[in-house]
XYZ file of C-alpha atoms in Angstrom:
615
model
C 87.443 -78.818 -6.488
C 87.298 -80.545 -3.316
C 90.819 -82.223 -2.748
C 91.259 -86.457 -2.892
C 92.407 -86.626 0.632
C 89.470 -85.183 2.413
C 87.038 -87.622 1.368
C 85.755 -89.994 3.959
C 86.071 -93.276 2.107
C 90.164 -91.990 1.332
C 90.855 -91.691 4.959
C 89.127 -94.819 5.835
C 91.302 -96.817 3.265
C 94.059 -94.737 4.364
C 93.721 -96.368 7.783
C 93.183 -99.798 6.625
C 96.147 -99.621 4.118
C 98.499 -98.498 7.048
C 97.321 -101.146 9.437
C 98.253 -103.878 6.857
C 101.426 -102.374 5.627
C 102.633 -102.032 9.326
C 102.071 -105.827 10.257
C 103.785 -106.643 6.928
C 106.396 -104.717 7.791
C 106.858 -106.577 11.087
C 106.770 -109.605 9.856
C 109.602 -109.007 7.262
C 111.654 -107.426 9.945
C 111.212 -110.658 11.624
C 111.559 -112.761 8.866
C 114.804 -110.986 8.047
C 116.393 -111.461 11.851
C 115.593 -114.889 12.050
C 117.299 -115.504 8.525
C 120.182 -113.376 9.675
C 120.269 -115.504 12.810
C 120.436 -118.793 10.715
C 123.052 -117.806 7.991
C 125.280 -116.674 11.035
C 125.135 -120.104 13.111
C 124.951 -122.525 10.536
C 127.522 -125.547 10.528
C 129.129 -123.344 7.229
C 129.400 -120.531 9.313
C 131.249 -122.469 12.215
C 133.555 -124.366 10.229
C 134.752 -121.429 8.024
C 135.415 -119.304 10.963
C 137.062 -121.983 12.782
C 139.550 -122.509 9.223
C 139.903 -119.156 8.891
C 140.852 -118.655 12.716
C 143.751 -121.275 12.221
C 144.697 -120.812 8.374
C 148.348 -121.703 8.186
C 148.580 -123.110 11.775
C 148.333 -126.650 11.167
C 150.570 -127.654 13.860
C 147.667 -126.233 16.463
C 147.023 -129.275 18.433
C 143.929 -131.688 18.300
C 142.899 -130.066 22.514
C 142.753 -126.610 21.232
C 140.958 -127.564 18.431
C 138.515 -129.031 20.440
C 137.809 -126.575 22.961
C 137.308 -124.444 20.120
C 135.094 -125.980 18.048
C 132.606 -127.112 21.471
C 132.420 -123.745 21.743
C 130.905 -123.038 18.489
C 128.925 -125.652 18.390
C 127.153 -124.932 21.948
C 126.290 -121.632 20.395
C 125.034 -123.175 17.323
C 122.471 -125.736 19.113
C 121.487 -123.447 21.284
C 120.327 -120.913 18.231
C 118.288 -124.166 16.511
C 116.782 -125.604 19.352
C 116.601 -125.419 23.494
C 116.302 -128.658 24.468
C 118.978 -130.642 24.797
C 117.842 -133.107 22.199
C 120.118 -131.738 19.615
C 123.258 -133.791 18.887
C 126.381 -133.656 16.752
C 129.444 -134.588 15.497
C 132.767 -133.093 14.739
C 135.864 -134.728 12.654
C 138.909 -133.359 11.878
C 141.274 -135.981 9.598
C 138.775 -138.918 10.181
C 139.495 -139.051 13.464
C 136.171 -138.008 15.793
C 137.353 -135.466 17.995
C 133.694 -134.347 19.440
C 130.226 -136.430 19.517
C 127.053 -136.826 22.040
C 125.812 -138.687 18.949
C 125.207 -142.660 19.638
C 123.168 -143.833 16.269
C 119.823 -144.443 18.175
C 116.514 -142.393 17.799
C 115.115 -140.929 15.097
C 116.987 -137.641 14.288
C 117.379 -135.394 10.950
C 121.230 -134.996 9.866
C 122.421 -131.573 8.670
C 126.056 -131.386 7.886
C 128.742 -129.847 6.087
C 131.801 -131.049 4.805
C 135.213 -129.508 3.733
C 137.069 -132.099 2.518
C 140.076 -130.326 1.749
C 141.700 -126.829 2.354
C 145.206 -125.007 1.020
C 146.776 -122.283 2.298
C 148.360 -119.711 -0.050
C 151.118 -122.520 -0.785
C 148.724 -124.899 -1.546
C 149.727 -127.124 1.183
C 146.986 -129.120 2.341
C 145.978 -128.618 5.910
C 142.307 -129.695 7.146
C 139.460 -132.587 6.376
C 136.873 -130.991 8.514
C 133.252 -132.124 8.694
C 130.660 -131.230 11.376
C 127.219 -133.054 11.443
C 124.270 -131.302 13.260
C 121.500 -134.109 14.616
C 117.726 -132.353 14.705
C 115.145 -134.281 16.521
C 112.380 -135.231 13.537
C 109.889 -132.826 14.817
C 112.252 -130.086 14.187
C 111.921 -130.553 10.544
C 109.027 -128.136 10.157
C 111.373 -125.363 12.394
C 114.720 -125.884 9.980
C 112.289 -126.112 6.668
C 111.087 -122.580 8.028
C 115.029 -120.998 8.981
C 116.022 -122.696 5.825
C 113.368 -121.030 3.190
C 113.501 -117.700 5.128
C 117.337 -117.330 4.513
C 116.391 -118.133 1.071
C 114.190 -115.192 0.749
C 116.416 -112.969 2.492
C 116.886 -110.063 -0.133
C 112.761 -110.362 -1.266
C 112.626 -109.649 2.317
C 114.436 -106.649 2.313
C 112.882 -104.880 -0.826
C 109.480 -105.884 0.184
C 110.217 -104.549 3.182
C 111.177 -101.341 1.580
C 108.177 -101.292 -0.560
C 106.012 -101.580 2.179
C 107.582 -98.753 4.115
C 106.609 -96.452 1.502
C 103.114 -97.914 1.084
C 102.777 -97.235 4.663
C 104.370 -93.304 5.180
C 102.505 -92.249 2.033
C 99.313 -94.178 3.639
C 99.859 -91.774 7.076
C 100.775 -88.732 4.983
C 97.112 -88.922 3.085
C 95.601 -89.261 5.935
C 97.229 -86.481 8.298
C 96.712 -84.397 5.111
C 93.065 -84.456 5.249
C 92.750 -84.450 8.507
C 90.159 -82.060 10.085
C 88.616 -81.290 6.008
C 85.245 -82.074 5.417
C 83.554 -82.980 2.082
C 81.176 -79.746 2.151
C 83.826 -77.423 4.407
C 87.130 -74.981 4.045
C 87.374 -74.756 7.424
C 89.558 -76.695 9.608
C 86.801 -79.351 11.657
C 87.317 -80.299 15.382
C 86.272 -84.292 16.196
C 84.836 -84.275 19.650
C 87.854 -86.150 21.205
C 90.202 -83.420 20.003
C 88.663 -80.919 21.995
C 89.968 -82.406 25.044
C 92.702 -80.839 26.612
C 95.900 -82.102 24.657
C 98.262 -82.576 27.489
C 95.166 -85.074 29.287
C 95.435 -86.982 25.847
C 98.881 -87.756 25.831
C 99.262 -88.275 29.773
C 95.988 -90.504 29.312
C 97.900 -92.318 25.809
C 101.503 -92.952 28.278
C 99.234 -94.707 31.254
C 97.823 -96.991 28.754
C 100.762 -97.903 27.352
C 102.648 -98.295 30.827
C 99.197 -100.445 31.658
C 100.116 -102.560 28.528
C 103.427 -103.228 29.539
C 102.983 -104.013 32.905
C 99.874 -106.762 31.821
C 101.852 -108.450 29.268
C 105.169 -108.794 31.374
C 103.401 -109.454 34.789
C 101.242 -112.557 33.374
C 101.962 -116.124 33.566
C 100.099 -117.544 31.027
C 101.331 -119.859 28.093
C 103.268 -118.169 25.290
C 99.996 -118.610 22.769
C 98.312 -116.645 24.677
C 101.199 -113.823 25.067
C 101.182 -113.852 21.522
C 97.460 -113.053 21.289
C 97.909 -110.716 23.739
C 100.765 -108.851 21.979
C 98.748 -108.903 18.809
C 95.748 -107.196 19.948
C 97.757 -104.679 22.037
C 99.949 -104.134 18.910
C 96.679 -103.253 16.944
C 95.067 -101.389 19.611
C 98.459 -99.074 20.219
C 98.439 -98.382 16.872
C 94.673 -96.867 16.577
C 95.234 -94.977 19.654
C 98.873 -93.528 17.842
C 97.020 -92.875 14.958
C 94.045 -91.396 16.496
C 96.453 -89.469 18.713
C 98.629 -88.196 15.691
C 94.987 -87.295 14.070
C 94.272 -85.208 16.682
C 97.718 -83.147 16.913
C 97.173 -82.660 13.285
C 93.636 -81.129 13.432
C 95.056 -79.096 16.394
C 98.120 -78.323 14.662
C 96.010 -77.135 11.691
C 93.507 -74.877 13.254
C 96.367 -73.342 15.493
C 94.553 -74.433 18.935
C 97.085 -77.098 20.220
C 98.668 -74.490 22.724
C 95.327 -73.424 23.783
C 94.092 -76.952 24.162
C 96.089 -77.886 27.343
C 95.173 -77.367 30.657
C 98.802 -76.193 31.172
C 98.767 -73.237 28.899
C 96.692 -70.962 30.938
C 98.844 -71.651 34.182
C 102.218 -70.994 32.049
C 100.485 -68.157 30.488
C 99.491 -67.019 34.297
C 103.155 -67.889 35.509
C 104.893 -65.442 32.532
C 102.968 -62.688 33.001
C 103.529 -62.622 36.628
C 106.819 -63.181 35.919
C 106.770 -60.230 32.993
C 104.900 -57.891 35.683
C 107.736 -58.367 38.210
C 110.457 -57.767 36.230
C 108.260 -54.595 35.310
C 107.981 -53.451 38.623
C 111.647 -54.398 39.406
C 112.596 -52.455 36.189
C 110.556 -49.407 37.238
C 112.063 -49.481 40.767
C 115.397 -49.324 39.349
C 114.155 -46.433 36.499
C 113.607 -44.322 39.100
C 116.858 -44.727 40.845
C 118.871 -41.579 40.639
C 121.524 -42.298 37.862
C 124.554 -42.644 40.810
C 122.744 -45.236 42.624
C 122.428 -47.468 39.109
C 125.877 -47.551 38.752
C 126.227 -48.633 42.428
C 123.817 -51.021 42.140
C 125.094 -52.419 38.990
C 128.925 -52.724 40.970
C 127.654 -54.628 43.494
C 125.817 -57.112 41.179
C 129.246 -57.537 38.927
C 130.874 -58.146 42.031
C 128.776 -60.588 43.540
C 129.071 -62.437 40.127
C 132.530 -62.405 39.932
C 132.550 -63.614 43.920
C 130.580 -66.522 42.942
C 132.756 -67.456 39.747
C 136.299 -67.380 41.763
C 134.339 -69.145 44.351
C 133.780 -72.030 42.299
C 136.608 -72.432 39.934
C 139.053 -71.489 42.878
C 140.302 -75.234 42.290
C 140.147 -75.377 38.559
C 142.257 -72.469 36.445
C 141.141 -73.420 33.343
C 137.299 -72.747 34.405
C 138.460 -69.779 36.019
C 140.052 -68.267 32.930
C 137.067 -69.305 30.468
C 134.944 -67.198 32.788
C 137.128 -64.394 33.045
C 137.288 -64.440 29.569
C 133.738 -64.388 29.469
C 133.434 -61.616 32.027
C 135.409 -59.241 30.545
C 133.828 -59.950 26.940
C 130.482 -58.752 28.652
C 132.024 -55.900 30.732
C 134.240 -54.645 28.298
C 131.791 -53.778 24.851
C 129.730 -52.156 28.024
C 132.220 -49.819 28.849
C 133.079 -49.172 25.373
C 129.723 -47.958 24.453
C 129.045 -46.132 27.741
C 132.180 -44.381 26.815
C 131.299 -43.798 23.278
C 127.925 -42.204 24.982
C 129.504 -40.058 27.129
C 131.447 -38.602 24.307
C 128.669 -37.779 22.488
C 126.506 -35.798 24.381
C 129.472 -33.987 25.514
C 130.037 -33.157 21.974
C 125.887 -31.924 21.601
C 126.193 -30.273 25.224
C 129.090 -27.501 23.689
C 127.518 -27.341 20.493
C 124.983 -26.268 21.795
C 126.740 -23.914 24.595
C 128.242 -22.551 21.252
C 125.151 -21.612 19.791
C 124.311 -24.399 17.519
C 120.844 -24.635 18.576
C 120.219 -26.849 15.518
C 122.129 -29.436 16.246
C 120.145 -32.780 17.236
C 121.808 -35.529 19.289
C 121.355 -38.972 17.644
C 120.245 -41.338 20.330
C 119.405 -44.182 18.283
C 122.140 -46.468 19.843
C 121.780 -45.276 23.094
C 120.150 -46.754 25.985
C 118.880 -46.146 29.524
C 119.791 -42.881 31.369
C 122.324 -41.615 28.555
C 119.281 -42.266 25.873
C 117.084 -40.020 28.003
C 119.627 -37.478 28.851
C 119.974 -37.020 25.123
C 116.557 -36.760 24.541
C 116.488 -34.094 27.070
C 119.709 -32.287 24.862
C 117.477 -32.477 22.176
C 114.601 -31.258 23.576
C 116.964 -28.304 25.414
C 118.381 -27.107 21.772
C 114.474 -27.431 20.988
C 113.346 -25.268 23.202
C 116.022 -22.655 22.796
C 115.362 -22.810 18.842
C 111.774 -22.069 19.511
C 112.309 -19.092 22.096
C 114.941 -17.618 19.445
C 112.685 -17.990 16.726
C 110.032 -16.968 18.894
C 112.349 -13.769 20.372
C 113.451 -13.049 16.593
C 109.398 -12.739 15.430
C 108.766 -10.722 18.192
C 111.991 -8.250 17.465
C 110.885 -8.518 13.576
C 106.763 -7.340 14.502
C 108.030 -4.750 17.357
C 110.513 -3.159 14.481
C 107.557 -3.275 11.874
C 105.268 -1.978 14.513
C 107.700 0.814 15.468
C 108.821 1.765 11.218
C 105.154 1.274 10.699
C 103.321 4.157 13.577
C 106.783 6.158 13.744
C 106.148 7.032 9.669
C 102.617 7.230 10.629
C 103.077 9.526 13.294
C 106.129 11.652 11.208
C 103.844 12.264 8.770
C 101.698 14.616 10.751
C 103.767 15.806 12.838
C 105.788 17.681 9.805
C 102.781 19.318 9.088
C 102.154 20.537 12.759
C 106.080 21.925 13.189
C 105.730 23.587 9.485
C 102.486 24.995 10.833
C 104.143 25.851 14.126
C 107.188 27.488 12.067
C 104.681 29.614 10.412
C 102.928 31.223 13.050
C 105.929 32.038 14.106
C 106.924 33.955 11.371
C 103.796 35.629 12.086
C 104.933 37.413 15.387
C 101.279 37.023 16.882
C 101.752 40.014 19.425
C 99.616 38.198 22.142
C 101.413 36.835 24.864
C 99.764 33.929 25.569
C 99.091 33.246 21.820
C 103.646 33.410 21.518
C 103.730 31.227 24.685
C 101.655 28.705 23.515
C 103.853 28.766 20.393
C 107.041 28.183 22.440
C 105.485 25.369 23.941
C 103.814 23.579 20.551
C 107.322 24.145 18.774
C 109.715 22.677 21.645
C 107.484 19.413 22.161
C 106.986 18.933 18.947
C 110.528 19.101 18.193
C 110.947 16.430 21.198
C 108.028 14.687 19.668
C 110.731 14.356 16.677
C 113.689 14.018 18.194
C 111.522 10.868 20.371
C 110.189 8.866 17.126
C 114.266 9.549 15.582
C 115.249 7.720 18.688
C 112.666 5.151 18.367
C 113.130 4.279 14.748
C 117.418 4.321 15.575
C 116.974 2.191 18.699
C 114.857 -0.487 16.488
C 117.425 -0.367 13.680
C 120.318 -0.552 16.113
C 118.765 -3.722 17.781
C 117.851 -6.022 14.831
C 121.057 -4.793 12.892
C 119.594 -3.080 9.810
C 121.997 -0.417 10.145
C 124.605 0.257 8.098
C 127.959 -0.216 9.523
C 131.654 0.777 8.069
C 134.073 -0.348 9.835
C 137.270 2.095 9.723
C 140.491 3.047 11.901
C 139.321 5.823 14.482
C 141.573 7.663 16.743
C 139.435 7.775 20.066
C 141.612 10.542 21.307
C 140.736 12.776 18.377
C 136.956 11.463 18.587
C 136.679 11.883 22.460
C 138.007 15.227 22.569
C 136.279 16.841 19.544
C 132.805 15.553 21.329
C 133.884 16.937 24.790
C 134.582 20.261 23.024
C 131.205 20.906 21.759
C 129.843 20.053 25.537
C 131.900 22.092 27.661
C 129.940 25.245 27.240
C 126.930 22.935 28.428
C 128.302 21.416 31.176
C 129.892 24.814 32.581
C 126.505 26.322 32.041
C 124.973 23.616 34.475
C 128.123 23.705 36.703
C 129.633 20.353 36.404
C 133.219 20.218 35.872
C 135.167 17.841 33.289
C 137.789 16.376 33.787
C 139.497 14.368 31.030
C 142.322 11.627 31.258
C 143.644 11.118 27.569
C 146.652 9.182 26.790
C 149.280 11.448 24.547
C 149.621 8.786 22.036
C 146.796 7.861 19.664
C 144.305 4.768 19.973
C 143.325 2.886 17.549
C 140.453 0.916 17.099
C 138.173 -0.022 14.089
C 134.559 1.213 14.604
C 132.297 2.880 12.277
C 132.822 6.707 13.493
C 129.296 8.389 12.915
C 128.024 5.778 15.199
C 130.523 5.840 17.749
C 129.925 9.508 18.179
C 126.552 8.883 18.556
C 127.427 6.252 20.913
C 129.732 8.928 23.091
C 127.428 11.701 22.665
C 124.416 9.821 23.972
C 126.867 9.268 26.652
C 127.566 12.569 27.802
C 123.717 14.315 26.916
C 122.709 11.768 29.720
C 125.664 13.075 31.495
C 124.364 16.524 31.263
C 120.591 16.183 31.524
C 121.153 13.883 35.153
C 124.111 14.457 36.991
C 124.222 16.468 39.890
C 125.550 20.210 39.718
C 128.310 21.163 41.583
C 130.075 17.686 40.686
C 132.799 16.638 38.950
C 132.600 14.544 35.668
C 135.349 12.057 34.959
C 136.081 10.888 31.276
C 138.766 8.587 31.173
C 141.073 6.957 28.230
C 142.783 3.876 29.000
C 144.401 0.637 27.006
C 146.207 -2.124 27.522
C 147.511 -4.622 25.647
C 144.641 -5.883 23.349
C 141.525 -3.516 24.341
C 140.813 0.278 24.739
C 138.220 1.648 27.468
C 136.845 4.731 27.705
C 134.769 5.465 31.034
C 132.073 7.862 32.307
C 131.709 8.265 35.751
C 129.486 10.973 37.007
C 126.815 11.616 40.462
C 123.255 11.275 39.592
C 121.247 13.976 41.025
C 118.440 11.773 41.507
C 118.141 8.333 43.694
C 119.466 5.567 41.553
C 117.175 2.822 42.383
C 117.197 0.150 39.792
C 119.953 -2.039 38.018
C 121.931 -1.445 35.593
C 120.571 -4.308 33.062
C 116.648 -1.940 33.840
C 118.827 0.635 33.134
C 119.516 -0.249 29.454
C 116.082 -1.503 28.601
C 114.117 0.691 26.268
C 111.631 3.761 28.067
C 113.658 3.143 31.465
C 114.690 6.449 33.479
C 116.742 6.477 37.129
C 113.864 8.129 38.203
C 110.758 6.774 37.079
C 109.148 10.034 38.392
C 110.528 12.386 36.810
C 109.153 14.404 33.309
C 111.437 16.167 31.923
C 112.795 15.767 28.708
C 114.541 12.389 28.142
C 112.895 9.265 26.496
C 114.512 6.430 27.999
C 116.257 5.420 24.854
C 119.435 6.466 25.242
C 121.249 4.104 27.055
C 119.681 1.540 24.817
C 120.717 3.200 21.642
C 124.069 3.217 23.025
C 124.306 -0.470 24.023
C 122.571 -1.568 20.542
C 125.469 0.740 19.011
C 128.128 -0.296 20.309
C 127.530 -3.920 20.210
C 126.710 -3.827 16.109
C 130.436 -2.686 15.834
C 132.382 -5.433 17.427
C 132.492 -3.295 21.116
C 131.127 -4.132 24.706
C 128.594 -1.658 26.550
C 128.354 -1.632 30.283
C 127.087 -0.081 33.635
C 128.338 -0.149 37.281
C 125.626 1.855 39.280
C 127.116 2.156 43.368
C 124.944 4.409 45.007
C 124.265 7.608 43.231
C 127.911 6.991 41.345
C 126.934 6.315 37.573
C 129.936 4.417 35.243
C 129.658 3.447 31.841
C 132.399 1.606 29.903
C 132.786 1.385 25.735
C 134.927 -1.678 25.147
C 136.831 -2.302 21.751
C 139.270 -4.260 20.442
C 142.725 -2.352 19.745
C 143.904 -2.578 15.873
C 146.954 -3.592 15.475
């Protein structure tokens, strides 16, 4: 249903209705001052003020009374009329004490009596009476004043009445402003799609043209009141028309796009947003120390120009202060507070807490992106863990997975072996090739053992008991069963031991796998003719037990190659040896609390089993 207000006859009434109301209203406002201005400087009015002035002072003398009462009365003719043929008279007690009254002409009396007046005593004081003389063409003037103070209060509630009439008039017609009969749509007139600003700069000359007309003419007043009358009326179509307009604009959300003015502001910001851009990336790519700099000498240069000028005034001085360190202060709080924080991520993450995510949702500038790069850093880590773990998980699968594969046929070949053996072929080639099927397969063996134990040792699926072990009692019960060996290949032991025992908790299968890795390599590569060196030592809180020996063969890697699985010293040699050894060892070790290293000078090889003493 199409609403009331958008019809076309509703808005034209609405116009004519607030045209009417709006000179009504003018012409009670009017009506209303110039009854005001009649009920103040009446003859009443003037002789009540002057009693009231001198209540209880009838001693005042006749002169003062006087001088008073001309002055009233000047004001009083010069409200009523401005010529000068208004006259009067004033008497106090009978007795004339002010008159430019002389009986001639023809002249309308208005006057007011009091013909007595008590104080609170009841003591009579004054017989006051003034007469006001109006010219006889007057008459229609006073008649006017007169009937107008009369209607004084129908004035004022018409004039109420007619306010309403006249904002409910406008509010009709700025309500269906811009709807059509037939449309939904918000309707542009062809005057409000001129630019908005050029409407209201083109509404203010007209008006300042008005003004300057009306007050720059010298014709009679009738014709100033014509004037005013049809500028009143044309004003108020152009408000109207103007207020129309900002309404339609208003409504269709165009009156920002409608000024000339918009597109130059809009120009203005965003140069003035692409600056600050290019300032802020100037500063963004400022190395973090030359910020801070740069921010110093800004605070400084502000607090140079506030003691500069409230050097003279210390209460200015100290509201700025105040302010300054209100700013400065929460700043250095929070940069603080930062600071803390990702040094709390930086050694959780040292400490292995690679899970642990910085929050850098209140954080800002160089500390937000330095603990977004945290974060990323305990990222990456997580993902090469993960990543190292899957690969340790599918290399020990891989190795479980082949080694069985391979163990399973390789029983059958050493049974087979074993049994031609037993055969005594009486060939000589046939028993040499024997020898040489049954001692590689048996290092076939011994190799996927070694393979399967290294891959264990690594990922930690061995089990491990942890028990008190005497390492003198373990070191020389392992040296025992090698002494033969290592006389046979002419290296000579020699073993430092403490006399009293050391204790340490280790599980002791593995540690004397650990040692006798330690001293096979020993046997297999050190150079004949040399002396091996076993040593027991302690101090305090650790045991150490050290190998040194000389390699027969050119050392020429590190010690860290040295440990990795399928390395060798010499990476040309063939003979027996898979390169898993060391790594065993280290793997070992580690899984029961101890610390596996190598020292490699020259040709001198040194490895060293760390544990922890028990106490």
């Amino acid at each position: 249903m199409r609403k009331f207000s958008h019809k076309l006859s509703v808005k034209t009434a609405s116009v004519l209705v607030s045209i009417l109301s709006l000179v009504l209203i003018i012409s009670f406002i009017l009506g209303m001052s110039i009854a005001s201005q009649s009920n103040s400087n009446s003859p009443e009015s003037i002789t009540t003020a002057f009693i009231e002035n001198y209540l209880g002072s009838s001693d005042e003398l006749y002169n003062e009374c006087n001088t008073i009462l001309q002055h009233h009365l000047n004001d009083t003719l010069n409200v009523y009329n401005n010529s000068s043929d208004n006259l009067y008279t004033i008497s106090l007690f009978d007795r004339v004490i002010a008159s430019t009254y002389n009986g001639e002409g023809d002249y309308l009396a208005y006057s007011t009596t009091i013909s007595s007046f008590s104080n609170v005593s009841g003591r009579y004081i004054y017989d006051f009476n003034v007469t006001v003389y109006y010219p006889s063409n007057s008459f229609f003037n006073l008649e006017l004043v007169n009937r107008l103070s009369n209607l004084y209060y129908t004035l004022f509630i018409s004039l109420i009445i007619f306010s309403i009439i006249f904002v409910a008039s406008l509010a009709i017609l700025l309500n269906g402003a811009g709807h059509r009969d037939d449309s939904k749509t918000i309707t542009l007139r062809t005057i409000d799609k001129l630019p908005f600003d050029i409407h209201t700069i083109a509404l203010a000359l007209i008006a300042i043209l008005q003004f300057s007309l009306y007050f720059n003419n010298f014709q009679s007043d009738t014709y100033r009141f014509f004037n005013c009358c049809s500028f009143f009326l044309i004003d108020y179509l152009l408000i109207l028309n103007y207020l129309v307009s900002f309404t339609n604009l208003l409504k269709a959300k165009e009156l920002i796009k409608r000024c000339i003015i918009y597109p130059i502001i809009l120009g203005i910001g965003r140069f003035i947003k692409k600056f600050i851009m290019i300032i802020a990336k100037v500063i963004s790519q400022l190395p973090f120390v030359w910020k801070t700099v740069l921010a110093l000498i800004t605070w400084s240069l502000i607090e140079l120009f506030i003691i500069h000028n409230t050097q003279n005034n210390l209460n200015n001085f100290i509201l700025y202060w105040s302010i300054s360190k209100a700013v400065i202060i929460p700043f250095v709080i929070a940069v603080s507070l930062m600071l803390r924080k990702i040094q709390k991520s930086g050694k959780k993450i040292a400490d292995g807490e690679i899970e642990y995510r910085l929050d850098t949702k209140h954080m800002f500038g160089d500390f937000k992106e330095f603990g977004e790069t945290l974060n990323g850093i305990s990222e990456g880590m997580g993902r090469a863990v993960e990543d190292k773990l899957k690969s340790e998980r599918f290399k020990t699968e891989l190795i479980t997975n082949v080694s069985h594969d391979i163990k399973t046929p390789l029983t059958s070949i050493i049974n087979y072996v074993d049994l031609i053996k037993k055969e005594k072929p009486e060939n000589e080639s046939v028993k040499q090739y024997v020898d040489v099927l049954d001692r590689q397969s048996s290092r076939l063996k011994k190799l996927i053992e070694d393979l399967i134990e290294a891959s264990k040792a690594s990922t930690g699926n061995l089990k491990v008991t942890l028990v008190p072990c005497d390492l003198n009692v373990l070191l020389t019960q392992i040296i025992g069963e090698y002494e033969d060996s290592m006389r046979a290949r002419a290296l000579e032991l020699v073993v430092d031991c403490p006399d009293h025992a050391t204790m340490i908790s280790a599980d002791s299968r593995h540690l004397w796998r650990v040692i006798d890795n330690l001293i096979n390599n020993i046997r297999k590569y050190a150079m004949e003719g040399t002396r091996v060196y076993i040593t027991l030592t302690a101090d305090e809180t650790k045991a150490y037990i050290i190998f040194k020996n000389i390699s027969k063969s050119p050392l020429n890697i590190t010690s860290d190659e040295l440990m990795e699985r399928f390395t060798r010293g010499d990476s040309s040699r063939n003979t027996e040896g898979s390169g898993l050894g060391l790594s065993i060892a280290k793997s070992l070790t580690e899984i029961q609390n101890g610390i596996f290293s190598l020292d490699i000078d020259g040709d001198l090889f040194k490895a060293t089993l760390t544990f922890d003493l028990l106490k």
